[in-house]
Amino acid sequence: MSAREDILARVRQAVRSQPSPVAPTVVRGYRRAGTSPMAELLDLFQHRLLEYRADVRRCPPAEVDAVVAAALLGRGVSRLVVPAGLGIAWPPEVETVADDGPLTPDELDACDGVVTLAAVAIAETGTVVLDGSRGQGRRALSLVPDYHLCIVYADQLVETVPEAVSVLRPERPLTWISGPSATSDIELNRVEGVHGPRTLEVVLVSG
């Protein structure tokens, strides 16, 4: 028997001699559902986004196309990545690029930004969650371009993180976004755009 086999045999023997561990009971005393009315959730979500230095535009459903166009043109976006299933009428000044192939990281980096839908949004934390479904595309689309415009509808907004977790599917590629990508060095100097978009803008749609 080699030294390795001897050590592993001793470990197995030691493990067999111990009683089976019993998982402790976890008391889940935290809030698992919100109680605030929708108007308060919308205001709270906007407040949290602004705290994170994201930009917010609010509009009714009938004005989504116009508000998205104004946001893109205001940012000087001329080349835009568009995931399948968005259903937006794009302004003629903006060239749209489909993620067919798919696009390489260099091709994504050459685009000015991306527009996506969201899977769910959390008012309490100001978080947008993407899961790669219709209108969102793969994860790289929201990480490589420097500008991310996300459209969030009021019926996708929940108050708490547990509520969001309960409606998300854990097997999907979940991306949790709380404001623009940012980090700080040892002297606490904030640097944005290090590992994701430098600018996050949310179009918050409610009736």
mmCIF file of C-alpha atoms in Angstrom:
data_model
loop_
_atom_site.group_PDB
_atom_site.id
_atom_site.type_symbol
_atom_site.label_atom_id
_atom_site.label_comp_id
_atom_site.label_asym_id
_atom_site.label_seq_id
_atom_site.Cartn_x
_atom_site.Cartn_y
_atom_site.Cartn_z
ATOM 1 C CA MET A 1 0.000 0.000 0.000
ATOM 2 C CA SER A 2 1.334 3.406 -0.981
ATOM 3 C CA ALA A 3 1.460 6.361 1.394
ATOM 4 C CA ARG A 4 -1.477 7.957 -0.481
ATOM 5 C CA GLU A 5 -3.608 4.836 -0.188
ATOM 6 C CA ASP A 6 -2.726 4.530 3.508
ATOM 7 C CA ILE A 7 -3.810 8.121 4.194
ATOM 8 C CA LEU A 8 -7.087 7.743 2.286
ATOM 9 C CA ALA A 9 -7.834 4.469 4.085
ATOM 10 C CA ARG A 10 -7.354 6.187 7.441
ATOM 11 C CA VAL A 11 -9.617 9.041 6.392
ATOM 12 C CA ARG A 12 -12.362 6.622 5.307
ATOM 13 C CA GLN A 13 -12.064 4.731 8.595
ATOM 14 C CA ALA A 14 -12.293 7.939 10.605
ATOM 15 C CA VAL A 15 -15.355 9.083 8.675
ATOM 16 C CA ARG A 16 -17.112 5.730 9.152
ATOM 17 C CA SER A 17 -16.599 5.904 12.909
ATOM 18 C CA GLN A 18 -18.388 9.236 13.241
ATOM 19 C CA PRO A 19 -22.172 9.530 13.665
ATOM 20 C CA SER A 20 -24.141 10.862 10.721
ATOM 21 C CA PRO A 21 -24.455 14.630 10.982
ATOM 22 C CA VAL A 22 -27.884 16.086 11.597
ATOM 23 C CA ALA A 23 -28.654 19.292 9.735
ATOM 24 C CA PRO A 24 -29.759 22.030 12.127
ATOM 25 C CA THR A 25 -33.201 23.534 11.772
ATOM 26 C CA VAL A 26 -32.958 26.912 10.073
ATOM 27 C CA VAL A 27 -35.372 29.507 11.402
ATOM 28 C CA ARG A 28 -36.498 31.609 8.456
ATOM 29 C CA GLY A 29 -37.716 34.691 10.234
ATOM 30 C CA TYR A 30 -36.962 37.145 7.448
ATOM 31 C CA ARG A 31 -39.645 38.764 5.302
ATOM 32 C CA ARG A 32 -40.590 36.499 2.411
ATOM 33 C CA ALA A 33 -43.245 38.710 0.806
ATOM 34 C CA GLY A 34 -43.831 42.421 0.449
ATOM 35 C CA THR A 35 -46.946 44.344 1.364
ATOM 36 C CA SER A 36 -46.357 47.738 -0.236
ATOM 37 C CA PRO A 37 -48.698 48.996 -2.968
ATOM 38 C CA MET A 38 -47.385 49.148 -6.514
ATOM 39 C CA ALA A 39 -47.061 52.943 -6.555
ATOM 40 C CA GLU A 40 -44.678 52.770 -3.579
ATOM 41 C CA LEU A 41 -42.713 49.909 -5.156
ATOM 42 C CA LEU A 42 -42.190 51.883 -8.350
ATOM 43 C CA ASP A 43 -40.943 54.912 -6.403
ATOM 44 C CA LEU A 44 -38.681 52.766 -4.201
ATOM 45 C CA PHE A 45 -37.213 50.932 -7.202
ATOM 46 C CA GLN A 46 -36.468 54.234 -8.935
ATOM 47 C CA HIS A 47 -34.904 55.637 -5.756
ATOM 48 C CA ARG A 48 -32.614 52.617 -5.373
ATOM 49 C CA LEU A 49 -31.545 52.773 -9.019
ATOM 50 C CA LEU A 50 -30.646 56.441 -8.689
ATOM 51 C CA GLU A 51 -28.632 55.657 -5.551
ATOM 52 C CA TYR A 52 -26.621 53.199 -7.672
ATOM 53 C CA ARG A 53 -25.999 55.965 -10.251
ATOM 54 C CA ALA A 54 -28.248 54.342 -12.834
ATOM 55 C CA ASP A 55 -30.540 56.484 -14.991
ATOM 56 C CA VAL A 56 -34.309 55.984 -14.939
ATOM 57 C CA ARG A 57 -37.060 56.946 -17.371
ATOM 58 C CA ARG A 58 -40.707 56.222 -16.561
ATOM 59 C CA CYS A 59 -43.468 55.930 -19.118
ATOM 60 C CA PRO A 60 -46.787 54.213 -19.933
ATOM 61 C CA PRO A 61 -46.791 51.178 -22.270
ATOM 62 C CA ALA A 62 -47.863 53.215 -25.299
ATOM 63 C CA GLU A 63 -44.709 55.371 -25.102
ATOM 64 C CA VAL A 64 -42.043 52.665 -24.738
ATOM 65 C CA ASP A 65 -40.768 52.931 -28.322
ATOM 66 C CA ALA A 66 -40.508 56.718 -28.162
ATOM 67 C CA VAL A 67 -38.803 56.728 -24.765
ATOM 68 C CA VAL A 68 -36.296 54.052 -25.818
ATOM 69 C CA ALA A 69 -35.527 56.000 -29.002
ATOM 70 C CA ALA A 70 -35.001 59.219 -27.007
ATOM 71 C CA ALA A 71 -32.665 57.404 -24.592
ATOM 72 C CA LEU A 72 -30.586 55.900 -27.393
ATOM 73 C CA LEU A 73 -30.300 59.119 -29.370
ATOM 74 C CA GLY A 74 -29.533 61.067 -26.189
ATOM 75 C CA ARG A 75 -26.592 58.750 -25.554
ATOM 76 C CA GLY A 76 -25.368 59.017 -29.125
ATOM 77 C CA VAL A 77 -25.887 55.296 -29.734
ATOM 78 C CA SER A 78 -25.424 54.471 -33.421
ATOM 79 C CA ARG A 79 -24.800 50.706 -33.276
ATOM 80 C CA LEU A 80 -26.949 48.573 -30.989
ATOM 81 C CA VAL A 81 -27.033 44.882 -30.073
ATOM 82 C CA VAL A 82 -30.608 43.597 -30.165
ATOM 83 C CA PRO A 83 -31.565 40.210 -28.661
ATOM 84 C CA ALA A 84 -34.429 38.331 -30.293
ATOM 85 C CA GLY A 85 -37.954 39.016 -29.065
ATOM 86 C CA LEU A 86 -37.786 42.682 -28.100
ATOM 87 C CA GLY A 87 -40.488 43.984 -30.426
ATOM 88 C CA ILE A 88 -39.261 47.602 -30.404
ATOM 89 C CA ALA A 89 -39.504 50.037 -33.344
ATOM 90 C CA TRP A 90 -35.939 51.348 -33.578
ATOM 91 C CA PRO A 91 -35.114 54.893 -34.740
ATOM 92 C CA PRO A 92 -33.604 55.016 -38.255
ATOM 93 C CA GLU A 93 -30.434 56.662 -36.920
ATOM 94 C CA VAL A 94 -29.543 53.492 -34.980
ATOM 95 C CA GLU A 95 -28.066 50.427 -36.681
ATOM 96 C CA THR A 96 -29.276 47.248 -34.971
ATOM 97 C CA VAL A 97 -27.093 44.142 -34.795
ATOM 98 C CA ALA A 98 -28.591 40.704 -34.114
ATOM 99 C CA ASP A 99 -26.617 38.264 -31.993
ATOM 100 C CA ASP A 100 -26.487 35.670 -34.761
ATOM 101 C CA GLY A 101 -23.540 33.376 -34.932
ATOM 102 C CA PRO A 102 -23.131 34.477 -32.084
ATOM 103 C CA LEU A 103 -21.212 37.774 -32.029
ATOM 104 C CA THR A 104 -17.613 37.588 -30.833
ATOM 105 C CA PRO A 105 -16.458 39.628 -27.817
ATOM 106 C CA ASP A 106 -14.723 42.073 -30.184
ATOM 107 C CA GLU A 107 -17.925 42.481 -32.219
ATOM 108 C CA LEU A 108 -19.910 43.103 -29.038
ATOM 109 C CA ASP A 109 -17.322 45.610 -27.842
ATOM 110 C CA ALA A 110 -17.626 47.483 -31.154
ATOM 111 C CA CYS A 111 -21.315 48.148 -30.417
ATOM 112 C CA ASP A 112 -22.351 51.224 -28.445
ATOM 113 C CA GLY A 113 -24.864 49.402 -26.274
ATOM 114 C CA VAL A 114 -27.553 46.792 -25.816
ATOM 115 C CA VAL A 115 -31.268 46.903 -25.033
ATOM 116 C CA THR A 116 -32.883 44.042 -23.093
ATOM 117 C CA LEU A 117 -36.021 43.143 -21.244
ATOM 118 C CA ALA A 118 -35.846 41.805 -17.674
ATOM 119 C CA ALA A 119 -37.042 38.617 -16.008
ATOM 120 C CA VAL A 120 -37.840 40.262 -12.667
ATOM 121 C CA ALA A 121 -36.914 43.409 -10.738
ATOM 122 C CA ILE A 122 -36.584 43.928 -6.977
ATOM 123 C CA ALA A 123 -37.686 47.232 -5.495
ATOM 124 C CA GLU A 124 -36.022 46.827 -2.095
ATOM 125 C CA THR A 125 -32.540 46.358 -3.556
ATOM 126 C CA GLY A 126 -32.891 48.171 -6.893
ATOM 127 C CA THR A 127 -31.910 44.978 -8.700
ATOM 128 C CA VAL A 128 -32.732 43.840 -12.232
ATOM 129 C CA VAL A 129 -32.463 40.113 -12.932
ATOM 130 C CA LEU A 130 -31.962 38.662 -16.412
ATOM 131 C CA ASP A 131 -32.417 34.947 -17.138
ATOM 132 C CA GLY A 132 -31.595 34.728 -20.845
ATOM 133 C CA SER A 133 -35.196 34.304 -21.989
ATOM 134 C CA ARG A 134 -37.103 36.254 -24.678
ATOM 135 C CA GLY A 135 -35.789 39.757 -25.252
ATOM 136 C CA GLN A 136 -32.725 39.242 -23.030
ATOM 137 C CA GLY A 137 -30.274 37.095 -24.983
ATOM 138 C CA ARG A 138 -27.175 35.452 -23.564
ATOM 139 C CA ARG A 139 -25.279 36.846 -20.593
ATOM 140 C CA ALA A 140 -22.429 38.385 -22.629
ATOM 141 C CA LEU A 141 -24.825 40.877 -24.231
ATOM 142 C CA SER A 142 -25.350 42.662 -20.910
ATOM 143 C CA LEU A 143 -21.673 42.484 -19.876
ATOM 144 C CA VAL A 144 -19.544 43.561 -22.849
ATOM 145 C CA PRO A 145 -21.212 46.669 -24.380
ATOM 146 C CA ASP A 146 -20.532 49.875 -22.444
ATOM 147 C CA TYR A 147 -24.201 50.887 -22.201
ATOM 148 C CA HIS A 148 -27.160 48.748 -21.120
ATOM 149 C CA LEU A 149 -30.744 49.929 -21.470
ATOM 150 C CA CYS A 150 -33.150 47.607 -19.661
ATOM 151 C CA ILE A 151 -36.930 47.753 -20.020
ATOM 152 C CA VAL A 152 -38.782 46.782 -16.833
ATOM 153 C CA TYR A 153 -42.567 46.442 -16.699
ATOM 154 C CA ALA A 154 -44.493 47.064 -13.480
ATOM 155 C CA ASP A 155 -45.846 43.500 -13.376
ATOM 156 C CA GLN A 156 -42.239 42.237 -13.201
ATOM 157 C CA LEU A 157 -41.525 44.238 -10.057
ATOM 158 C CA VAL A 158 -41.523 42.559 -6.629
ATOM 159 C CA GLU A 159 -40.664 44.032 -3.260
ATOM 160 C CA THR A 160 -38.224 41.523 -1.737
ATOM 161 C CA VAL A 161 -35.400 39.205 -2.794
ATOM 162 C CA PRO A 162 -37.253 36.049 -1.602
ATOM 163 C CA GLU A 163 -40.167 36.954 -3.873
ATOM 164 C CA ALA A 164 -37.800 37.231 -6.828
ATOM 165 C CA VAL A 165 -36.107 33.925 -6.031
ATOM 166 C CA SER A 166 -39.497 32.203 -5.869
ATOM 167 C CA VAL A 167 -40.357 33.129 -9.471
ATOM 168 C CA LEU A 168 -36.919 32.576 -11.013
ATOM 169 C CA ARG A 169 -35.761 29.236 -12.383
ATOM 170 C CA PRO A 170 -32.360 28.329 -10.869
ATOM 171 C CA GLU A 171 -31.303 26.274 -13.885
ATOM 172 C CA ARG A 172 -31.359 29.362 -16.106
ATOM 173 C CA PRO A 173 -28.298 31.686 -16.509
ATOM 174 C CA LEU A 174 -29.235 34.350 -13.973
ATOM 175 C CA THR A 175 -27.560 37.767 -14.055
ATOM 176 C CA TRP A 176 -28.303 40.049 -11.098
ATOM 177 C CA ILE A 177 -27.666 43.723 -11.842
ATOM 178 C CA SER A 178 -27.683 46.430 -9.167
ATOM 179 C CA GLY A 179 -26.565 49.581 -10.923
ATOM 180 C CA PRO A 180 -23.692 50.051 -13.393
ATOM 181 C CA SER A 181 -20.627 47.858 -13.095
ATOM 182 C CA ALA A 182 -18.327 49.441 -10.516
ATOM 183 C CA THR A 183 -15.469 48.671 -8.155
ATOM 184 C CA SER A 184 -13.140 50.582 -5.835
ATOM 185 C CA ASP A 185 -9.398 50.402 -5.383
ATOM 186 C CA ILE A 186 -7.618 50.324 -2.028
ATOM 187 C CA GLU A 187 -8.003 54.099 -1.683
ATOM 188 C CA LEU A 188 -11.765 53.779 -2.333
ATOM 189 C CA ASN A 189 -11.610 55.506 -5.698
ATOM 190 C CA ARG A 190 -14.690 54.331 -7.608
ATOM 191 C CA VAL A 191 -14.086 52.976 -11.115
ATOM 192 C CA GLU A 192 -17.032 52.139 -13.361
ATOM 193 C CA GLY A 193 -17.218 49.798 -16.330
ATOM 194 C CA VAL A 194 -14.559 47.328 -15.166
ATOM 195 C CA HIS A 195 -16.516 44.093 -15.480
ATOM 196 C CA GLY A 196 -19.721 45.197 -17.176
ATOM 197 C CA PRO A 197 -21.458 48.240 -18.664
ATOM 198 C CA ARG A 198 -20.314 51.659 -17.489
ATOM 199 C CA THR A 199 -23.851 53.018 -17.849
ATOM 200 C CA LEU A 200 -27.143 51.377 -16.848
ATOM 201 C CA GLU A 201 -30.409 52.990 -17.867
ATOM 202 C CA VAL A 202 -33.807 51.580 -16.946
ATOM 203 C CA VAL A 203 -37.086 52.337 -18.699
ATOM 204 C CA LEU A 204 -39.725 51.680 -16.038
ATOM 205 C CA VAL A 205 -43.087 50.995 -17.669
ATOM 206 C CA SER A 206 -46.326 51.303 -15.724
ATOM 207 C CA GLY A 207 -49.906 52.055 -16.546
#
